[in-house]
Coordinates of C-alpha atoms in Angstrom, one line a residue:
M16 CA 103.4 50.3 56.2
D17 CA 101.6 48.3 53.6
K18 CA 99.1 47.3 56.3
I19 CA 98.2 50.9 57.3
R20 CA 95.3 53.0 55.9
N21 CA 94.8 56.6 56.9
F22 CA 91.4 58.0 56.0
C23 CA 88.8 60.7 57.0
I24 CA 85.1 61.0 56.5
I25 CA 83.9 64.2 54.8
A26 CA 80.2 65.2 54.7
H27 CA 77.8 68.1 55.0
I28 CA 76.2 68.7 58.5
D29 CA 73.7 66.0 59.4
H30 CA 74.5 63.6 56.6
G31 CA 75.4 60.8 59.1
K32 CA 79.2 61.1 59.5
S33 CA 79.3 60.5 63.2
T34 CA 76.8 57.6 63.0
L35 CA 78.9 55.9 60.2
A36 CA 82.0 56.3 62.5
D37 CA 80.0 54.6 65.3
R38 CA 79.2 51.6 63.1
M39 CA 82.8 51.2 62.0
L40 CA 84.0 51.2 65.6
E41 CA 81.4 48.6 66.5
L42 CA 82.1 46.3 63.5
T43 CA 85.9 46.4 64.1
G44 CA 85.4 45.7 67.8
T45 CA 87.3 48.9 68.7
V46 CA 84.7 49.9 71.2
D47 CA 83.2 47.5 73.7
V48 CA 79.5 47.0 73.5
R49 CA 79.2 48.4 77.1
Q50 CA 81.0 51.6 76.1
M51 CA 78.9 52.1 72.9
E52 CA 76.7 55.1 72.7
N53 CA 75.4 57.3 69.9
Q54 CA 78.1 59.6 68.4
V55 CA 80.8 58.0 70.6
L56 CA 83.5 60.3 69.1
D57 CA 81.6 63.5 70.0
D58 CA 82.4 63.9 73.7
M59 CA 80.9 67.3 74.3
D60 CA 77.2 67.5 75.3
L61 CA 76.9 70.5 72.9
E62 CA 78.1 68.3 70.0
K63 CA 75.5 65.6 70.7
E64 CA 72.6 68.1 71.1
R65 CA 73.4 70.1 67.9
G66 CA 74.5 67.1 65.9
I67 CA 77.7 68.7 64.7
T68 CA 81.4 67.8 65.3
I69 CA 83.2 70.7 66.9
K70 CA 86.4 69.1 68.0
S71 CA 87.8 66.5 65.7
H72 CA 89.1 63.1 67.0
A73 CA 91.3 60.4 65.7
I74 CA 90.9 56.7 66.5
Q75 CA 92.7 53.5 65.4
M76 CA 90.8 50.4 64.3
Q77 CA 92.0 46.9 63.3
H78 CA 90.2 45.0 60.4
K79 CA 91.3 41.9 58.6
G80 CA 94.9 42.3 59.7
Y81 CA 95.0 46.0 58.6
T82 CA 95.4 49.1 60.8
L83 CA 92.8 51.7 59.9
N84 CA 93.4 55.3 61.3
L85 CA 90.2 57.3 61.2
I86 CA 91.1 61.0 61.4
D87 CA 87.7 62.7 62.1
T88 CA 87.1 66.2 60.8
P89 CA 84.8 69.0 62.1
G90 CA 81.8 69.5 59.9
H91 CA 81.3 73.3 59.9
V92 CA 82.7 75.9 57.6
D93 CA 84.2 77.9 60.5
F94 CA 86.7 75.2 61.1
S95 CA 87.8 74.7 57.5
Y96 CA 91.6 75.2 58.3
E97 CA 91.4 72.3 60.8
V98 CA 89.6 70.2 58.2
S99 CA 92.4 71.0 55.7
R100 CA 95.1 69.7 58.2
S101 CA 93.2 66.6 58.9
I102 CA 92.8 65.9 55.2
A103 CA 96.6 66.5 54.7
A104 CA 97.3 63.7 57.2
C105 CA 95.2 61.1 55.1
E106 CA 95.6 59.2 51.9
G107 CA 91.9 58.7 51.3
A108 CA 88.5 60.1 52.1
V109 CA 85.0 58.5 52.5
L110 CA 82.6 61.0 50.9
V111 CA 79.2 60.6 52.6
V112 CA 76.1 62.0 50.8
D113 CA 72.6 61.8 52.3
A114 CA 70.3 59.9 49.9
T115 CA 67.4 62.0 51.0
Q116 CA 69.0 65.4 50.5
G117 CA 71.7 65.0 47.8
V118 CA 74.9 66.9 47.4
Q119 CA 75.2 70.1 49.6
A120 CA 77.5 73.1 49.6
Q121 CA 79.9 71.8 52.3
T122 CA 80.2 68.4 50.6
I123 CA 81.5 70.2 47.5
S124 CA 84.0 72.5 49.3
N125 CA 85.4 69.7 51.5
L126 CA 85.6 67.4 48.5
Y127 CA 87.6 70.0 46.5
M128 CA 90.0 70.3 49.5
A129 CA 90.4 66.5 49.4
I130 CA 91.0 66.5 45.7
E131 CA 93.7 69.2 46.0
H132 CA 95.6 66.9 48.4
D133 CA 95.3 64.0 45.9
L134 CA 93.2 61.8 48.2
E135 CA 91.5 58.7 46.9
I136 CA 87.7 59.3 47.2
I137 CA 85.3 56.6 48.1
P138 CA 81.7 57.9 47.5
V139 CA 79.1 56.5 49.9
L140 CA 75.3 57.0 49.8
N141 CA 73.9 57.0 53.3
K142 CA 70.3 56.7 54.6
C143 CA 69.3 54.4 51.8
D144 CA 66.8 52.6 54.1
M145 CA 64.6 55.8 54.4
D146 CA 61.2 56.1 52.7
N147 CA 62.1 59.4 51.1
A148 CA 65.5 58.3 49.8
M149 CA 66.3 59.0 46.1
P150 CA 69.3 56.9 45.5
E151 CA 69.2 56.9 41.7
R152 CA 68.9 60.7 41.5
V153 CA 71.6 61.3 44.1
E154 CA 73.9 58.8 42.4
D155 CA 73.6 60.9 39.2
E156 CA 74.7 64.0 41.2
I157 CA 77.7 62.1 42.6
V158 CA 78.7 60.8 39.1
D159 CA 78.5 64.4 37.7
L160 CA 80.5 65.8 40.6
L161 CA 83.2 63.2 40.8
G162 CA 83.3 61.7 37.3
C163 CA 83.4 58.2 38.8
K164 CA 81.6 55.1 37.6
R165 CA 78.1 54.3 39.1
E166 CA 79.3 50.9 40.4
E167 CA 82.0 52.6 42.5
I168 CA 79.4 54.3 44.7
L169 CA 78.6 52.2 47.8
R170 CA 75.1 52.3 49.4
C171 CA 74.7 51.9 53.1
S172 CA 72.5 52.8 56.1
A173 CA 74.8 54.0 59.0
K174 CA 71.9 53.6 61.4
T175 CA 71.2 49.9 60.8
G176 CA 74.8 49.0 59.8
E177 CA 73.8 47.7 56.4
G178 CA 76.5 48.1 53.8
V179 CA 79.2 49.2 56.3
P180 CA 81.4 46.0 56.0
E181 CA 81.7 46.8 52.3
I182 CA 82.9 50.3 53.1
L183 CA 85.6 48.9 55.4
D184 CA 86.7 46.5 52.6
A185 CA 86.7 49.4 50.1
I186 CA 89.0 51.4 52.4
I187 CA 91.5 48.6 52.4
E188 CA 91.3 47.9 48.7
R189 CA 91.1 51.4 47.2
I190 CA 93.0 53.7 49.6
P191 CA 96.8 53.5 49.0
A192 CA 99.2 52.7 51.8
P193 CA 101.1 55.8 53.2
K194 CA 104.5 56.6 51.6
G195 CA 107.4 57.5 53.7
D196 CA 110.9 56.4 54.8
P197 CA 111.1 55.1 58.5
N198 CA 114.9 55.8 58.4
A199 CA 114.8 59.4 57.1
P200 CA 115.0 62.4 59.5
L201 CA 111.8 62.7 61.6
Q202 CA 109.0 64.7 60.0
C203 CA 105.5 64.7 61.7
L204 CA 102.4 66.7 60.8
V205 CA 100.4 68.0 63.8
F206 CA 96.7 67.9 62.9
D207 CA 95.0 68.5 66.3
S208 CA 95.7 69.1 70.0
V209 CA 93.7 68.7 73.1
F210 CA 94.1 69.9 76.7
N211 CA 94.3 67.5 79.6
S212 CA 94.2 69.1 83.1
F213 CA 96.7 66.6 84.5
R214 CA 99.1 66.1 81.6
G215 CA 99.0 69.4 79.7
I216 CA 98.6 69.7 75.9
I217 CA 98.5 66.5 74.0
A218 CA 99.3 66.9 70.3
Y219 CA 98.0 64.4 67.7
F220 CA 100.3 63.8 64.7
K221 CA 100.9 61.7 61.6
V222 CA 104.5 60.5 61.0
V223 CA 105.3 61.4 57.4
N224 CA 109.0 60.3 57.5
G225 CA 111.3 58.8 60.2
T226 CA 110.5 57.2 63.6
M227 CA 109.7 58.7 67.0
R228 CA 110.6 56.9 70.2
T229 CA 109.7 57.6 73.8
G230 CA 112.3 60.0 75.4
D231 CA 113.4 61.6 72.1
Q232 CA 114.1 65.3 72.1
V233 CA 111.8 66.9 69.6
R234 CA 111.4 70.4 68.1
F235 CA 108.2 72.1 66.9
V236 CA 109.5 73.8 63.7
N237 CA 107.1 76.8 63.4
T238 CA 107.2 77.8 67.1
G239 CA 110.8 76.8 67.6
K240 CA 110.1 75.2 71.0
E241 CA 111.9 72.0 72.1
Y242 CA 110.5 69.3 74.4
D243 CA 111.1 65.7 75.6
A244 CA 108.7 63.1 74.3
D245 CA 107.6 61.8 77.8
E246 CA 105.0 59.5 76.3
I247 CA 104.0 58.6 72.8
G248 CA 101.3 56.2 71.7
I249 CA 98.4 55.4 69.4
L250 CA 94.8 56.5 69.8
K251 CA 92.1 54.0 70.7
L252 CA 89.0 55.3 72.5
D253 CA 91.6 56.0 75.2
M254 CA 95.3 56.6 74.7
S255 CA 97.5 53.5 74.4
P256 CA 101.2 54.1 75.0
R257 CA 103.9 52.6 72.6
K258 CA 107.7 52.6 72.6
E259 CA 108.0 53.9 69.0
I260 CA 105.8 55.1 66.1
S261 CA 107.2 55.0 62.6
A262 CA 106.4 56.5 59.2
G263 CA 102.8 56.3 58.0
N264 CA 101.2 55.9 61.4
V265 CA 99.1 58.2 63.5
G266 CA 99.7 58.9 67.3
Y267 CA 99.9 61.3 70.1
I268 CA 102.7 63.0 72.1
I269 CA 102.7 64.2 75.7
S270 CA 105.6 66.4 76.7
G271 CA 104.3 68.6 79.5
I272 CA 103.3 71.6 77.4
K273 CA 101.3 74.0 79.5
T274 CA 100.2 76.8 77.1
S275 CA 98.0 76.1 74.1
T276 CA 99.6 78.7 71.9
E277 CA 102.9 76.6 71.8
V278 CA 101.2 73.8 69.8
K279 CA 99.7 75.0 66.5
V280 CA 97.7 72.8 64.2
G281 CA 99.6 72.3 60.9
D282 CA 103.1 72.5 62.6
T283 CA 105.9 70.0 61.9
I284 CA 107.7 68.0 64.7
T285 CA 111.3 66.9 64.1
H286 CA 114.2 65.6 66.1
V287 CA 116.6 68.1 67.7
A288 CA 119.7 66.0 67.0
R289 CA 118.8 65.2 63.3
P290 CA 116.3 67.7 62.0
C291 CA 114.4 67.4 58.7
D292 CA 115.4 69.8 55.8
K293 CA 112.0 71.7 55.7
A294 CA 108.7 71.9 57.4
I295 CA 105.6 70.3 55.9
D296 CA 103.8 72.7 53.5
G297 CA 100.4 74.3 54.3
F298 CA 101.0 75.7 57.8
E299 CA 99.0 78.9 58.6
E300 CA 98.3 80.7 61.8
A301 CA 94.6 80.3 62.6
K302 CA 93.2 83.8 62.0
P303 CA 90.1 85.0 63.7
M304 CA 87.5 86.4 61.2
V305 CA 84.8 87.8 63.5
F306 CA 85.3 90.0 66.5
A307 CA 82.9 90.9 69.4
G308 CA 83.2 92.4 72.8
V309 CA 82.3 90.0 75.7
Y310 CA 81.4 91.7 79.0
P311 CA 80.3 90.3 82.3
I312 CA 76.8 91.4 83.4
E313 CA 78.1 92.1 86.9
S314 CA 81.3 94.1 86.9
E315 CA 82.8 92.2 89.8
D316 CA 82.8 89.0 87.6
Y317 CA 85.6 90.5 85.4
E318 CA 88.4 88.4 86.8
D319 CA 86.2 85.2 86.7
L320 CA 85.5 85.9 83.0
R321 CA 89.2 86.2 82.3
A322 CA 89.9 82.9 84.1
S323 CA 87.1 81.2 82.1
L324 CA 88.4 82.5 78.8
E325 CA 91.9 81.3 79.6
K326 CA 90.6 77.8 80.3
L327 CA 88.6 77.8 77.1
Q328 CA 91.7 78.9 75.2
L329 CA 93.5 75.8 76.4
N330 CA 90.9 73.6 74.7
D331 CA 90.6 75.9 71.7
A332 CA 93.7 77.7 70.5
S333 CA 91.8 79.6 67.8
L334 CA 90.0 81.8 70.4
T335 CA 91.8 85.1 70.9
F336 CA 91.0 87.8 73.5
Q337 CA 92.4 91.0 74.8
P338 CA 91.0 93.4 77.5
E339 CA 89.0 96.4 76.5
S340 CA 86.7 98.8 78.3
S341 CA 83.5 100.5 77.3
M342 CA 81.7 103.5 78.8
A343 CA 78.4 101.7 78.6
L344 CA 79.4 98.2 79.7
G345 CA 82.5 98.7 81.9
F346 CA 85.4 96.3 81.6
G347 CA 85.4 93.2 79.3
F348 CA 87.3 91.5 76.5
R349 CA 87.5 91.9 72.7
C350 CA 87.4 88.3 71.5
G351 CA 88.3 87.0 68.0
F352 CA 86.4 84.0 66.6
L353 CA 86.7 81.8 63.5
G354 CA 83.1 82.5 62.5
L355 CA 79.6 82.9 63.9
L356 CA 79.1 79.3 64.9
H357 CA 82.4 79.4 66.8
M358 CA 81.2 82.6 68.6
E359 CA 77.9 80.9 69.5
I360 CA 79.7 77.8 70.8
I361 CA 82.1 79.9 73.0
Q362 CA 79.1 81.8 74.5
E363 CA 77.3 78.6 75.2
R364 CA 80.4 77.0 76.8
L365 CA 81.0 80.0 79.0
D366 CA 77.4 79.7 80.2
R367 CA 77.4 75.8 80.7
E368 CA 81.0 75.1 81.8
F369 CA 81.7 78.2 83.8
D370 CA 78.3 79.6 84.7
M371 CA 79.2 83.0 83.2
D372 CA 76.4 85.4 82.2
V373 CA 77.8 87.7 79.5
I374 CA 76.7 90.5 77.2
T375 CA 78.1 90.2 73.7
T376 CA 78.3 93.3 71.5
V377 CA 77.5 93.5 67.8
P378 CA 80.0 91.2 66.0
N379 CA 82.2 92.8 63.3
V380 CA 85.1 91.8 61.1
S381 CA 88.6 93.1 60.9
Y382 CA 89.2 96.0 58.4
N383 CA 92.5 97.2 57.0
V384 CA 92.6 101.0 57.3
Y385 CA 95.3 102.8 55.3
T386 CA 96.3 106.2 56.6
K387 CA 97.5 109.2 54.6
D388 CA 101.1 108.8 55.9
G389 CA 101.3 105.3 54.2
G390 CA 100.7 103.2 57.4
M391 CA 98.2 100.4 57.7
V392 CA 96.1 99.7 60.9
E393 CA 94.1 96.5 61.4
V394 CA 90.8 97.6 63.1
H395 CA 88.6 95.1 64.9
N396 CA 86.5 97.6 66.8
P397 CA 84.7 100.7 65.7
A398 CA 86.3 102.6 68.6
G399 CA 89.8 101.9 67.3
M400 CA 89.1 103.8 64.0
P401 CA 91.6 106.5 63.3
D402 CA 90.2 110.0 62.7
L403 CA 88.3 110.6 59.5
T404 CA 90.8 113.2 58.3
E405 CA 93.7 110.7 58.6
I406 CA 92.2 107.9 56.6
D407 CA 93.2 107.4 52.9
R408 CA 91.1 104.3 52.3
I409 CA 89.5 101.3 54.1
E410 CA 89.6 97.7 52.8
E411 CA 87.2 95.1 54.0
P412 CA 87.4 91.2 53.7
Y413 CA 85.5 89.5 50.9
I414 CA 84.4 85.9 50.7
R415 CA 83.5 83.6 47.8
A416 CA 80.1 82.1 48.9
S417 CA 78.5 79.0 47.3
V418 CA 74.8 78.5 47.7
I419 CA 73.1 75.2 46.6
T420 CA 69.4 75.3 46.2
T421 CA 66.5 74.1 44.1
A422 CA 65.4 76.4 41.2
D423 CA 62.2 77.4 43.1
Y424 CA 64.1 79.6 45.5
I425 CA 66.6 81.3 43.1
G426 CA 64.7 84.6 43.0
P427 CA 64.5 85.3 46.8
I428 CA 68.1 84.1 47.3
M429 CA 69.5 86.3 44.6
T430 CA 67.5 89.3 46.1
L431 CA 69.0 88.5 49.5
C432 CA 72.6 88.2 48.3
L433 CA 72.5 91.2 46.0
G434 CA 70.9 93.2 48.9
K435 CA 74.0 92.3 51.0
R436 CA 76.2 93.9 48.3
G437 CA 77.0 90.5 46.7
E438 CA 78.1 90.1 43.1
L439 CA 77.0 87.0 41.2
V440 CA 80.1 85.2 39.8
K441 CA 78.3 82.3 38.2
Q442 CA 75.3 80.0 38.4
E443 CA 75.0 76.4 37.1
Y444 CA 72.7 73.4 37.3
I445 CA 74.2 70.5 39.2
S446 CA 71.4 68.1 38.3
G447 CA 67.6 68.1 37.9
N448 CA 66.4 71.4 39.3
R449 CA 69.3 71.9 41.8
M450 CA 71.6 74.9 41.2
E451 CA 74.8 76.2 42.6
L452 CA 75.2 80.0 42.8
L453 CA 78.6 81.6 43.4
F454 CA 78.7 85.1 44.9
D455 CA 81.5 87.5 46.0
M456 CA 80.3 89.1 49.2
P457 CA 81.7 91.3 52.0
L458 CA 82.2 89.2 55.1
G459 CA 80.8 92.0 57.2
E460 CA 77.4 91.6 55.6
I461 CA 77.0 88.0 56.5
V462 CA 78.1 88.1 60.1
I463 CA 74.8 89.2 61.7
D464 CA 71.7 87.5 60.3
F465 CA 72.5 86.3 56.8
Y466 CA 72.4 82.5 57.5
D467 CA 69.0 82.7 59.3
K468 CA 67.4 84.7 56.5
L469 CA 68.8 82.3 53.9
K470 CA 67.3 79.3 55.7
S471 CA 63.9 81.0 56.2
I472 CA 63.5 82.2 52.5
S473 CA 64.5 78.7 51.2
K474 CA 62.4 76.9 53.8
G475 CA 65.6 75.2 55.0
Y476 CA 66.5 73.8 51.6
A477 CA 69.5 76.0 50.7
S478 CA 73.0 75.0 51.9
F479 CA 75.7 77.6 52.3
D480 CA 79.5 77.5 52.3
W481 CA 82.2 80.1 51.9
H482 CA 86.0 80.7 52.0
M483 CA 88.1 83.9 52.2
N484 CA 88.7 85.8 49.0
G485 CA 91.1 88.7 49.9
F486 CA 90.4 92.4 50.8
R487 CA 88.8 95.1 48.6
P488 CA 88.6 98.9 49.0
S489 CA 85.2 99.9 50.3
N490 CA 83.3 103.1 51.2
L491 CA 82.8 102.4 54.9
V492 CA 81.7 104.9 57.6
K493 CA 81.5 104.7 61.4
L494 CA 78.0 105.1 62.6
D495 CA 77.6 106.4 66.2
I496 CA 74.6 106.3 68.4
L497 CA 74.2 109.3 70.8
L498 CA 71.8 109.5 73.8
N499 CA 71.3 113.1 74.9
G500 CA 74.5 114.0 73.1
E501 CA 76.5 111.3 74.8
Q502 CA 78.0 108.6 72.6
V503 CA 77.3 104.9 73.5
D504 CA 80.4 103.2 72.3
A505 CA 79.0 99.7 72.5
L506 CA 76.4 100.5 69.9
S507 CA 78.9 102.0 67.3
T508 CA 79.2 100.0 64.1
L509 CA 81.1 100.2 60.8
T510 CA 78.8 100.1 57.9
H511 CA 78.7 100.8 54.2
R512 CA 77.8 104.5 53.4
D513 CA 74.8 103.4 51.2
N514 CA 73.3 101.5 54.1
A515 CA 74.2 104.0 56.9
V516 CA 71.1 106.2 56.8
D517 CA 68.7 103.4 56.7
F518 CA 70.5 101.4 59.4
G519 CA 70.8 104.5 61.6
R520 CA 67.1 105.2 61.3
R521 CA 66.1 101.6 62.1
M522 CA 68.5 101.6 65.1
C523 CA 66.9 104.8 66.5
E524 CA 63.4 103.5 66.1
K525 CA 64.3 100.2 67.8
L526 CA 66.0 102.0 70.8
K527 CA 62.9 104.3 71.1
E528 CA 60.8 101.2 71.8
L529 CA 63.3 99.7 74.2
L530 CA 64.5 102.6 76.4
P531 CA 62.4 103.1 79.5
R532 CA 60.9 106.7 79.8
Q533 CA 62.6 109.1 82.3
Q534 CA 61.6 112.3 84.0
F535 CA 63.2 114.2 81.0
D536 CA 63.2 113.8 77.2
I537 CA 65.8 111.4 75.8
A538 CA 67.1 112.4 72.3
I539 CA 68.3 109.3 70.4
Q540 CA 70.5 110.3 67.5
A541 CA 72.5 108.4 64.8
A542 CA 75.5 110.3 63.6
I543 CA 78.3 109.9 61.0
G544 CA 81.1 112.1 62.4
A545 CA 79.5 115.4 63.3
K546 CA 76.5 114.9 60.9
I547 CA 73.2 113.7 62.5
I548 CA 71.4 111.4 60.1
A549 CA 68.4 110.2 62.2
R550 CA 66.7 111.2 65.4
E551 CA 63.9 109.8 67.7
T552 CA 62.8 111.2 71.1
V553 CA 61.6 109.2 74.1
K554 CA 59.1 111.6 75.7
Q555 CA 59.4 112.5 79.4
V556 CA 57.1 111.2 82.1
R557 CA 55.3 114.3 83.4
K558 CA 53.5 114.9 86.7
D559 CA 50.3 117.0 86.2
V560 CA 51.3 120.0 88.4
L561 CA 48.1 121.9 87.4
A562 CA 45.8 119.3 89.0
K563 CA 45.5 121.4 92.2
C564 CA 44.5 124.6 90.3
Y565 CA 40.8 124.7 89.7
G566 CA 40.0 128.0 88.2
G567 CA 42.1 131.0 89.4
D568 CA 44.3 133.3 87.5
V569 CA 46.4 132.1 84.6
S570 CA 49.6 133.5 86.1
R571 CA 49.4 130.9 88.9
K572 CA 49.4 128.1 86.4
R573 CA 52.2 129.6 84.4
K574 CA 54.3 130.0 87.6
L575 CA 53.9 126.2 88.4
L576 CA 54.7 125.2 84.8
E577 CA 57.8 127.4 84.7
K578 CA 59.0 125.8 88.0
Q579 CA 58.5 122.3 86.6
K580 CA 60.3 123.3 83.4
R581 CA 63.4 124.5 85.4
G582 CA 63.4 121.2 87.4
K583 CA 63.3 119.1 84.2
K584 CA 66.2 121.1 82.8
R585 CA 68.3 120.6 85.9
M586 CA 67.3 116.9 85.9
K587 CA 68.4 116.5 82.3
Q588 CA 71.9 117.9 83.1
I589 CA 72.5 115.5 86.0
G590 CA 70.4 112.5 84.8
N591 CA 72.0 109.6 82.9
V592 CA 70.4 107.0 80.6
E593 CA 70.9 103.3 81.4
V594 CA 70.8 101.2 78.2
P595 CA 69.1 97.8 79.1
Q596 CA 70.8 94.6 77.9
K597 CA 68.0 93.7 75.5
A598 CA 68.8 96.9 73.6
F599 CA 72.2 95.4 72.7
L600 CA 70.6 92.1 71.7
A601 CA 67.9 93.8 69.6
V602 CA 70.6 95.5 67.4
L603 CA 71.7 92.0 66.3
K604 CA 68.2 91.1 65.3
L605 CA 67.5 94.3 63.3
D606 CA 65.5 93.3 60.2

């Protein structure tokens, strides 16, 4: 065990985490030169295109007689629970900071998570070879943040490989060996799982105590399921089977598990015959935060969409879905996502991997609705709201948001956050003219376009990170959109009472532009309960029935106009209004 080091790399998006991992794999000879490519650990095309890690990976390297287990972490705030489990499986972390950009919001939140788990931190300054690098200034920021000595900060360039051997030496010298007793009852922490179409679910774990051998009968503590360990082994670029894995090491287990929900990240594995006393702390059910309806464009594709979502769920257990139907869109599914990026990735994967064209409704969050008889209902969909007369109060989820920016953009950012019902908790200078602002904000306000607006008003310089901060009572109302008195359920939203009139008016104006004209007037109304708060009318397309009357008595003209009027009235009774797909998308982009 003295020769094992378990570590992860934590960084903000685009600070060079995957590139640094590439250089380490090259230097230790883990990956053959012929297999080497950029971002070798990111095996999805989507990850390489966007430059983000969506699915974390683990890989074992050998260096100077030591075994180094790199447990990779996803880089985005949506996957922070997975990051916390990966960090829990390590004894040390390499903190990568970009010398051209300095400390960013996610760097800080992942760093705090690593410090909570008592990890040894190795600060690394990346991209030092670039012309616009500011190593001295960024080193000051790191010293302020960590309270470390300047000489402890390592400088490198992950692209050229300069300074990477020193990082590997520092990992061996500074990170402690794992603690644990190989003879104690088995206790393993599951930090990730992947789906293989031939072998089922493969769980990645770190052995905290005890020893696991091939053929052992094991139990997953939190799900209570029991399996045989058909194959265990360590993770190189491919899986490499072993007879046994003992305390301190990282490996994988294949036991023919078919459903992804049976393996939960953060679960504990133990022996059936000699179980451990208690599970490893910190296990949580991954809870979806953002909900949206996903509907096929052609109604006959409904079953194909179900099959596609089931296959995606095998690879991504945090995706949840259940069938729902809508008057406007037909049959589809209400899906739960970890956040907006997660939702975007699932949409993209449905399109690329399964060729599914889908309509996604307005994303919303889950609200706790307390009824007057003392019950509590979790509402993910405006259609599921109890009647207004039965509601005692509604609570909505709040987040603690951290925004890091230069002092030049403080004014517009404050205006944006306060306009989204945010409350300023504190603001402080990090170094120079860079500031951190902390806000308490409703999650429902940031799910639509907050991030895009933040990036545009700060010219891309502000970085943003958040975590959940409980529920608070709120004055929310259900806003309905009516077309000729018929409610369009897919356009209903839950919004704060103060914003409802303005939002309803903007929605009606937008729909007026988008709805094609018919042979009859279309009344577009926004309503809260029975009260209409905004109205627009799409005027009818009229045929000029008086064109053939040149002169003659006025009663002839009146007769023709009356006849047309009766026809329009009859048409309005039997005509229905089709809402085009771009109308649903436009609601998301309301500004």
